[in-house]
Amino acid sequence: MMFVGSLGTVLILWYGAGEVARGNLTIGELVMFLSYLALFYVPVNQIHSVNHMLQHALAGSERVFEILDATSDVQDRPGAAVPAGRLCGAVRFEEVSFGYRPDVPVLHGLTLDVKPGERIALVGPSGAGKSTMLKLLMRFYDVRGGAILLDGHDLRDMPLAFLRTQIGFVQQEPFLFNGTVRENIVYGDLGADQGGLEEAARAARAHEFIRELPDGYDTWIGERGVKLSVGQKQRVSIARVLLKNPPLVVFDEATSNIDTETEVKIREALDNLTRGRTTFIIAHRLSTLHNVDRIVVVDHGRIVEQGAHRELLIGGGLYAGLYEAQFQS
């Protein structure tokens, strides 16, 4: 469009200059025509810009609607009902078998009982099945064999939306929205007031650094929280779950290197988060597991060991080998 506009201006100047030289046109009239041309191109350029943006939006919307229209493989069973009363958080994996493909099993008849309020650390080599266990607990997938029970109720007999309200998930790389700190925390409870918000942030050891931000809780943190450090993002994510106050917590420990002071604050926040709640922790740093109630060691889709940290070290099994290898490295 810029080329067309420039070409039009050159043609009018070329033709108009000849007419002025022949006395058929005054210089003022030539300037007037050039002004009209400039005014004409303003809306034309705007229409072109809008059309350009519209074409981009249409191209992107096809992908967006493709995702929105996709149907999930996990659906509510007919007759799925919300259990009476608040859930306590007793979890049972009962002969659970699963594979992302029918011909490649990941879990093999796995059984695990977890008491309400118990803190469980899942440990094992990469690909052992730890993350798969928790994806099944949150019903990202349904088991292919056996069942997972929550307070004695099969997860598949509960509405999926209800189940998700009962679980707080702190991801390895916390997802934060392109908004303010306040908006990202209250996503855990949209009806929370300022007092509840700050209480959750204090328990997550986030209140101090939030107050030091340019606009405090109203500071814009960018897409995926790019303006915050890894440790700060994790504490905001913990505050969100604390505000939600679920009976179950799933915590995927970050693998990123963080300084000792930040690690201590995250550990304190995690202690506050897990107190009185059934907790599953996918542990990557075995040195942080002294405060859990039980360590469950998973290998090739099976539970091969479980017990306390010291007990497993003395046992000399897979956990002791992983612990020794991590400290040697």
Tab-separated table of C-alpha atoms in Angstrom:
chain	number	residue	atom	x	y	z
A	1	MET	CA	0.000	0.000	0.000
A	2	MET	CA	2.889	2.396	0.694
A	3	PHE	CA	4.220	1.769	-2.825
A	4	VAL	CA	0.810	2.473	-4.379
A	5	GLY	CA	0.477	5.690	-2.348
A	6	SER	CA	3.943	6.881	-3.345
A	7	LEU	CA	3.293	6.032	-6.994
A	8	GLY	CA	0.026	8.014	-6.940
A	9	THR	CA	1.800	11.035	-5.460
A	10	VAL	CA	4.562	10.882	-8.114
A	11	LEU	CA	2.027	10.636	-10.970
A	12	ILE	CA	0.012	13.613	-9.715
A	13	LEU	CA	3.186	15.675	-9.267
A	14	TRP	CA	4.378	14.727	-12.769
A	15	TYR	CA	1.035	15.448	-14.426
A	16	GLY	CA	0.258	18.479	-12.231
A	17	ALA	CA	3.658	20.075	-12.863
A	18	GLY	CA	3.006	19.909	-16.613
A	19	GLU	CA	-0.445	21.474	-16.205
A	20	VAL	CA	1.015	24.249	-14.038
A	21	ALA	CA	3.688	24.894	-16.687
A	22	ARG	CA	0.992	25.124	-19.387
A	23	GLY	CA	-1.075	27.482	-17.238
A	24	ASN	CA	-4.012	25.108	-16.906
A	25	LEU	CA	-3.495	24.653	-13.153
A	26	THR	CA	-2.268	26.825	-10.308
A	27	ILE	CA	0.281	25.706	-7.723
A	28	GLY	CA	-2.396	26.048	-5.024
A	29	GLU	CA	-4.724	23.703	-6.922
A	30	LEU	CA	-1.885	21.164	-7.285
A	31	VAL	CA	-1.204	21.292	-3.539
A	32	MET	CA	-4.951	20.853	-2.923
A	33	PHE	CA	-5.021	17.692	-5.071
A	34	LEU	CA	-2.019	16.314	-3.201
A	35	SER	CA	-3.773	17.016	0.116
A	36	TYR	CA	-6.926	15.231	-1.090
A	37	LEU	CA	-4.777	12.276	-2.110
A	38	ALA	CA	-3.183	12.102	1.349
A	39	LEU	CA	-6.623	12.240	3.013
A	40	PHE	CA	-7.865	9.489	0.708
A	41	TYR	CA	-5.022	7.135	1.602
A	42	VAL	CA	-5.536	7.412	5.403
A	43	PRO	CA	-8.755	5.303	5.526
A	44	VAL	CA	-7.438	3.018	2.760
A	45	ASN	CA	-4.345	2.258	4.867
A	46	GLN	CA	-6.525	1.674	7.932
A	47	ILE	CA	-8.744	-0.760	6.007
A	48	HIS	CA	-5.635	-2.588	4.798
A	49	SER	CA	-4.255	-2.863	8.365
A	50	VAL	CA	-7.567	-4.151	9.732
A	51	ASN	CA	-7.793	-6.716	6.932
A	52	HIS	CA	-4.223	-7.833	7.649
A	53	MET	CA	-4.988	-8.332	11.364
A	54	LEU	CA	-8.254	-10.082	10.518
A	55	GLN	CA	-6.457	-12.595	8.298
A	56	HIS	CA	-3.983	-13.344	11.095
A	57	ALA	CA	-6.824	-13.710	13.611
A	58	LEU	CA	-8.742	-16.074	11.342
A	59	ALA	CA	-5.660	-18.225	10.852
A	60	GLY	CA	-5.096	-18.431	14.624
A	61	SER	CA	-8.774	-18.958	15.444
A	62	GLU	CA	-8.872	-22.164	13.413
A	63	ARG	CA	-6.366	-23.718	15.802
A	64	VAL	CA	-8.104	-22.247	18.878
A	65	PHE	CA	-11.514	-23.610	17.896
A	66	GLU	CA	-9.937	-26.944	17.018
A	67	ILE	CA	-8.774	-27.194	20.644
A	68	LEU	CA	-12.049	-25.867	22.103
A	69	ASP	CA	-14.097	-28.326	20.055
A	70	ALA	CA	-11.904	-31.314	20.957
A	71	THR	CA	-13.616	-33.912	23.153
A	72	SER	CA	-11.771	-35.391	26.130
A	73	ASP	CA	-11.289	-39.130	26.468
A	74	VAL	CA	-12.077	-38.714	30.178
A	75	GLN	CA	-15.813	-38.235	30.704
A	76	ASP	CA	-18.194	-38.383	33.667
A	77	ARG	CA	-19.881	-41.726	34.121
A	78	PRO	CA	-23.680	-41.775	33.955
A	79	GLY	CA	-24.904	-41.206	37.500
A	80	ALA	CA	-21.635	-39.680	38.764
A	81	ALA	CA	-22.397	-37.925	42.054
A	82	VAL	CA	-20.657	-35.659	44.564
A	83	PRO	CA	-19.901	-37.518	47.840
A	84	ALA	CA	-21.580	-36.180	50.971
A	85	GLY	CA	-19.463	-34.036	53.298
A	86	ARG	CA	-15.870	-32.845	52.963
A	87	LEU	CA	-13.386	-35.425	51.740
A	88	CYS	CA	-10.687	-36.519	54.196
A	89	GLY	CA	-8.099	-37.459	51.598
A	90	ALA	CA	-7.713	-41.244	52.008
A	91	VAL	CA	-6.340	-42.584	48.711
A	92	ARG	CA	-6.063	-46.166	47.496
A	93	PHE	CA	-4.467	-47.369	44.273
A	94	GLU	CA	-6.050	-50.797	43.857
A	95	GLU	CA	-4.288	-53.115	41.393
A	96	VAL	CA	-3.890	-50.186	38.981
A	97	SER	CA	-2.668	-50.944	35.478
A	98	PHE	CA	-2.207	-48.352	32.761
A	99	GLY	CA	-0.448	-47.640	29.493
A	100	TYR	CA	-0.584	-44.629	27.194
A	101	ARG	CA	-0.829	-47.219	24.426
A	102	PRO	CA	-2.616	-50.533	24.973
A	103	ASP	CA	0.443	-52.522	23.898
A	104	VAL	CA	2.951	-50.606	26.083
A	105	PRO	CA	2.046	-50.900	29.808
A	106	VAL	CA	3.451	-48.278	32.181
A	107	LEU	CA	1.942	-49.402	35.508
A	108	HIS	CA	1.555	-53.070	36.391
A	109	GLY	CA	-1.061	-53.958	39.038
A	110	LEU	CA	0.149	-51.229	41.394
A	111	THR	CA	-1.390	-51.084	44.895
A	112	LEU	CA	-0.822	-48.291	47.427
A	113	ASP	CA	-2.790	-47.163	50.498
A	114	VAL	CA	-2.402	-43.585	51.758
A	115	LYS	CA	-3.959	-42.345	55.001
A	116	PRO	CA	-5.654	-38.930	55.295
A	117	GLY	CA	-3.053	-36.241	55.908
A	118	GLU	CA	-0.108	-38.504	55.059
A	119	ARG	CA	2.800	-37.027	53.098
A	120	ILE	CA	4.067	-39.402	50.427
A	121	ALA	CA	7.212	-38.879	48.355
A	122	LEU	CA	7.383	-40.744	45.052
A	123	VAL	CA	10.959	-41.587	44.090
A	124	GLY	CA	12.410	-43.542	41.200
A	125	PRO	CA	14.363	-43.379	37.954
A	126	SER	CA	13.076	-41.335	35.035
A	127	GLY	CA	10.227	-43.175	33.309
A	128	ALA	CA	9.446	-45.330	36.361
A	129	GLY	CA	5.776	-44.251	36.434
A	130	LYS	CA	5.718	-41.594	39.180
A	131	SER	CA	4.127	-38.845	37.085
A	132	THR	CA	1.732	-41.351	35.520
A	133	MET	CA	0.407	-42.308	38.972
A	134	LEU	CA	-0.457	-38.691	39.727
A	135	LYS	CA	-1.942	-38.039	36.296
A	136	LEU	CA	-4.306	-40.934	36.992
A	137	LEU	CA	-5.084	-39.538	40.462
A	138	MET	CA	-6.070	-36.214	38.879
A	139	ARG	CA	-7.938	-38.091	36.113
A	140	PHE	CA	-5.990	-36.681	33.226
A	141	TYR	CA	-6.387	-40.290	32.096
A	142	ASP	CA	-8.511	-43.199	33.307
A	143	VAL	CA	-6.985	-46.441	34.536
A	144	ARG	CA	-7.073	-49.413	32.163
A	145	GLY	CA	-7.262	-51.913	35.003
A	146	GLY	CA	-8.055	-51.714	38.727
A	147	ALA	CA	-9.328	-48.538	40.401
A	148	ILE	CA	-8.248	-45.453	42.326
A	149	LEU	CA	-10.386	-44.719	45.371
A	150	LEU	CA	-10.721	-41.412	47.213
A	151	ASP	CA	-12.333	-41.851	50.636
A	152	GLY	CA	-13.625	-45.182	49.350
A	153	HIS	CA	-15.212	-43.686	46.217
A	154	ASP	CA	-14.002	-44.657	42.753
A	155	LEU	CA	-12.716	-41.504	41.050
A	156	ARG	CA	-14.774	-42.406	37.982
A	157	ASP	CA	-17.963	-42.213	40.059
A	158	MET	CA	-17.313	-38.539	40.906
A	159	PRO	CA	-17.981	-35.613	38.557
A	160	LEU	CA	-14.666	-34.610	37.027
A	161	ALA	CA	-15.212	-30.924	37.850
A	162	PHE	CA	-15.758	-31.803	41.534
A	163	LEU	CA	-12.662	-34.004	41.685
A	164	ARG	CA	-10.485	-31.207	40.333
A	165	THR	CA	-11.702	-28.883	43.119
A	166	GLN	CA	-10.423	-31.396	45.685
A	167	ILE	CA	-6.844	-31.458	44.408
A	168	GLY	CA	-4.248	-28.701	44.474
A	169	PHE	CA	-1.484	-29.092	41.895
A	170	VAL	CA	1.869	-27.315	42.161
A	171	GLN	CA	3.675	-27.973	38.885
A	172	GLN	CA	7.385	-28.360	38.336
A	173	GLU	CA	7.217	-25.275	36.110
A	174	PRO	CA	4.280	-23.315	37.605
A	175	PHE	CA	1.916	-21.846	35.034
A	176	LEU	CA	1.153	-18.198	35.735
A	177	PHE	CA	-1.217	-16.099	33.662
A	178	ASN	CA	-0.380	-12.812	31.960
A	179	GLY	CA	-1.898	-10.684	34.705
A	180	THR	CA	-1.178	-9.367	38.186
A	181	VAL	CA	0.112	-11.288	41.191
A	182	ARG	CA	-3.316	-10.827	42.795
A	183	GLU	CA	-5.153	-12.340	39.824
A	184	ASN	CA	-2.833	-15.340	39.744
A	185	ILE	CA	-3.324	-16.128	43.440
A	186	VAL	CA	-7.110	-15.601	43.642
A	187	TYR	CA	-7.548	-18.019	40.761
A	188	GLY	CA	-7.507	-20.612	43.569
A	189	ASP	CA	-10.609	-19.008	45.119
A	190	LEU	CA	-12.254	-16.264	43.084
A	191	GLY	CA	-14.326	-15.164	46.078
A	192	ALA	CA	-11.348	-14.541	48.376
A	193	ASP	CA	-10.901	-11.150	50.040
A	194	GLN	CA	-7.655	-9.236	50.592
A	195	GLY	CA	-7.196	-10.735	54.060
A	196	GLY	CA	-7.436	-14.302	52.796
A	197	LEU	CA	-5.157	-13.464	49.883
A	198	GLU	CA	-2.414	-12.078	52.127
A	199	GLU	CA	-2.773	-14.938	54.617
A	200	ALA	CA	-2.173	-17.464	51.830
A	201	ALA	CA	0.783	-15.438	50.520
A	202	ARG	CA	2.355	-15.264	53.995
A	203	ALA	CA	1.972	-19.020	54.476
A	204	ALA	CA	3.618	-19.508	51.067
A	205	ARG	CA	6.500	-17.194	52.063
A	206	ALA	CA	5.550	-14.931	49.171
A	207	HIS	CA	4.148	-11.861	50.945
A	208	GLU	CA	7.573	-10.312	51.580
A	209	PHE	CA	8.799	-10.313	47.990
A	210	ILE	CA	5.350	-9.322	46.650
A	211	ARG	CA	5.369	-6.175	48.813
A	212	GLU	CA	8.728	-5.206	47.297
A	213	LEU	CA	7.385	-5.367	43.717
A	214	PRO	CA	6.648	-1.982	42.052
A	215	ASP	CA	2.865	-2.236	42.526
A	216	GLY	CA	2.719	-4.937	45.189
A	217	TYR	CA	-0.077	-7.413	44.568
A	218	ASP	CA	-1.163	-5.422	41.511
A	219	THR	CA	2.189	-5.806	39.736
A	220	TRP	CA	1.886	-7.155	36.199
A	221	ILE	CA	4.076	-10.267	35.918
A	222	GLY	CA	3.932	-10.995	32.168
A	223	GLU	CA	3.226	-14.128	30.167
A	224	ARG	CA	3.934	-17.234	32.277
A	225	GLY	CA	5.262	-14.940	35.023
A	226	VAL	CA	8.441	-14.021	33.117
A	227	LYS	CA	9.086	-11.074	35.444
A	228	LEU	CA	9.448	-13.405	38.445
A	229	SER	CA	12.241	-15.811	39.336
A	230	VAL	CA	11.691	-19.580	39.437
A	231	GLY	CA	11.469	-19.546	43.237
A	232	GLN	CA	9.014	-16.634	43.253
A	233	LYS	CA	6.781	-18.331	40.682
A	234	GLN	CA	6.709	-21.514	42.744
A	235	ARG	CA	5.721	-19.614	45.903
A	236	VAL	CA	2.921	-17.777	44.051
A	237	SER	CA	1.710	-21.162	42.828
A	238	ILE	CA	1.792	-22.540	46.392
A	239	ALA	CA	-0.164	-19.486	47.624
A	240	ARG	CA	-2.816	-20.194	44.974
A	241	VAL	CA	-3.233	-23.772	46.254
A	242	LEU	CA	-3.278	-22.622	49.894
A	243	LEU	CA	-6.116	-20.244	49.049
A	244	LYS	CA	-7.969	-23.089	47.331
A	245	ASN	CA	-7.598	-25.211	50.515
A	246	PRO	CA	-8.052	-28.696	48.996
A	247	PRO	CA	-7.783	-31.954	50.995
A	248	LEU	CA	-5.266	-33.362	48.466
A	249	VAL	CA	-2.049	-31.777	47.208
A	250	VAL	CA	0.183	-32.899	44.338
A	251	PHE	CA	3.621	-31.260	44.295
A	252	ASP	CA	6.064	-31.808	41.446
A	253	GLU	CA	9.382	-30.590	42.776
A	254	ALA	CA	11.261	-28.161	40.532
A	255	THR	CA	14.462	-29.414	38.919
A	256	SER	CA	15.856	-25.905	38.371
A	257	ASN	CA	18.864	-24.855	40.432
A	258	ILE	CA	17.836	-22.332	43.082
A	259	ASP	CA	19.845	-20.662	45.810
A	260	THR	CA	19.856	-22.029	49.357
A	261	GLU	CA	17.801	-19.159	50.821
A	262	THR	CA	15.053	-19.602	48.215
A	263	GLU	CA	15.044	-23.378	48.733
A	264	VAL	CA	14.544	-22.887	52.476
A	265	LYS	CA	11.585	-20.552	51.847
A	266	ILE	CA	10.010	-23.008	49.396
A	267	ARG	CA	10.501	-25.813	51.939
A	268	GLU	CA	8.773	-23.722	54.634
A	269	ALA	CA	5.938	-22.917	52.213
A	270	LEU	CA	5.590	-26.599	51.341
A	271	ASP	CA	5.445	-27.541	55.029
A	272	ASN	CA	2.576	-25.068	55.511
A	273	LEU	CA	0.842	-26.342	52.380
A	274	THR	CA	1.032	-30.028	53.280
A	275	ARG	CA	0.114	-29.720	56.959
A	276	GLY	CA	-3.085	-31.739	57.508
A	277	ARG	CA	-3.442	-32.543	53.799
A	278	THR	CA	-2.797	-35.776	51.951
A	279	THR	CA	0.229	-34.953	49.829
A	280	PHE	CA	2.029	-36.617	46.948
A	281	ILE	CA	5.474	-35.225	46.155
A	282	ILE	CA	7.452	-36.185	43.063
A	283	ALA	CA	10.939	-35.769	44.469
A	284	HIS	CA	13.968	-34.919	42.348
A	285	ARG	CA	16.339	-33.879	45.151
A	286	LEU	CA	16.475	-36.739	47.655
A	287	SER	CA	18.123	-34.528	50.280
A	288	THR	CA	14.770	-32.777	50.833
A	289	LEU	CA	12.790	-35.869	51.904
A	290	HIS	CA	13.519	-36.018	55.636
A	291	ASN	CA	10.131	-34.507	56.601
A	292	VAL	CA	7.818	-36.770	54.574
A	293	ASP	CA	5.906	-39.548	56.326
A	294	ARG	CA	6.719	-42.234	53.780
A	295	ILE	CA	8.896	-42.653	50.723
A	296	VAL	CA	7.502	-44.855	47.950
A	297	VAL	CA	10.073	-46.081	45.436
A	298	VAL	CA	8.717	-46.854	41.961
A	299	ASP	CA	10.582	-48.723	39.242
A	300	HIS	CA	9.263	-50.060	35.924
A	301	GLY	CA	5.665	-49.345	36.941
A	302	ARG	CA	5.834	-51.234	40.246
A	303	ILE	CA	6.383	-50.245	43.881
A	304	VAL	CA	9.677	-51.855	44.862
A	305	GLU	CA	10.275	-50.217	48.263
A	306	GLN	CA	8.522	-48.012	50.774
A	307	GLY	CA	9.384	-46.683	54.203
A	308	ALA	CA	11.158	-43.854	56.025
A	309	HIS	CA	14.315	-42.207	54.688
A	310	ARG	CA	16.731	-43.798	57.177
A	311	GLU	CA	15.026	-47.172	56.944
A	312	LEU	CA	15.438	-47.254	53.159
A	313	LEU	CA	19.080	-46.165	53.363
A	314	ILE	CA	19.855	-49.003	55.756
A	315	GLY	CA	17.970	-51.424	53.484
A	316	GLY	CA	20.507	-50.858	50.705
A	317	GLY	CA	17.969	-51.130	47.877
A	318	LEU	CA	17.175	-48.922	44.890
A	319	TYR	CA	16.547	-45.826	47.042
A	320	ALA	CA	19.942	-46.149	48.734
A	321	GLY	CA	21.573	-46.458	45.305
A	322	LEU	CA	19.777	-43.372	43.951
A	323	TYR	CA	20.649	-41.397	47.090
A	324	GLU	CA	24.331	-42.336	46.893
A	325	ALA	CA	24.504	-41.613	43.152
A	326	GLN	CA	22.941	-38.168	43.592
A	327	PHE	CA	25.371	-37.154	46.314
A	328	GLN	CA	28.394	-38.461	44.426
A	329	SER	CA	27.401	-36.363	41.406
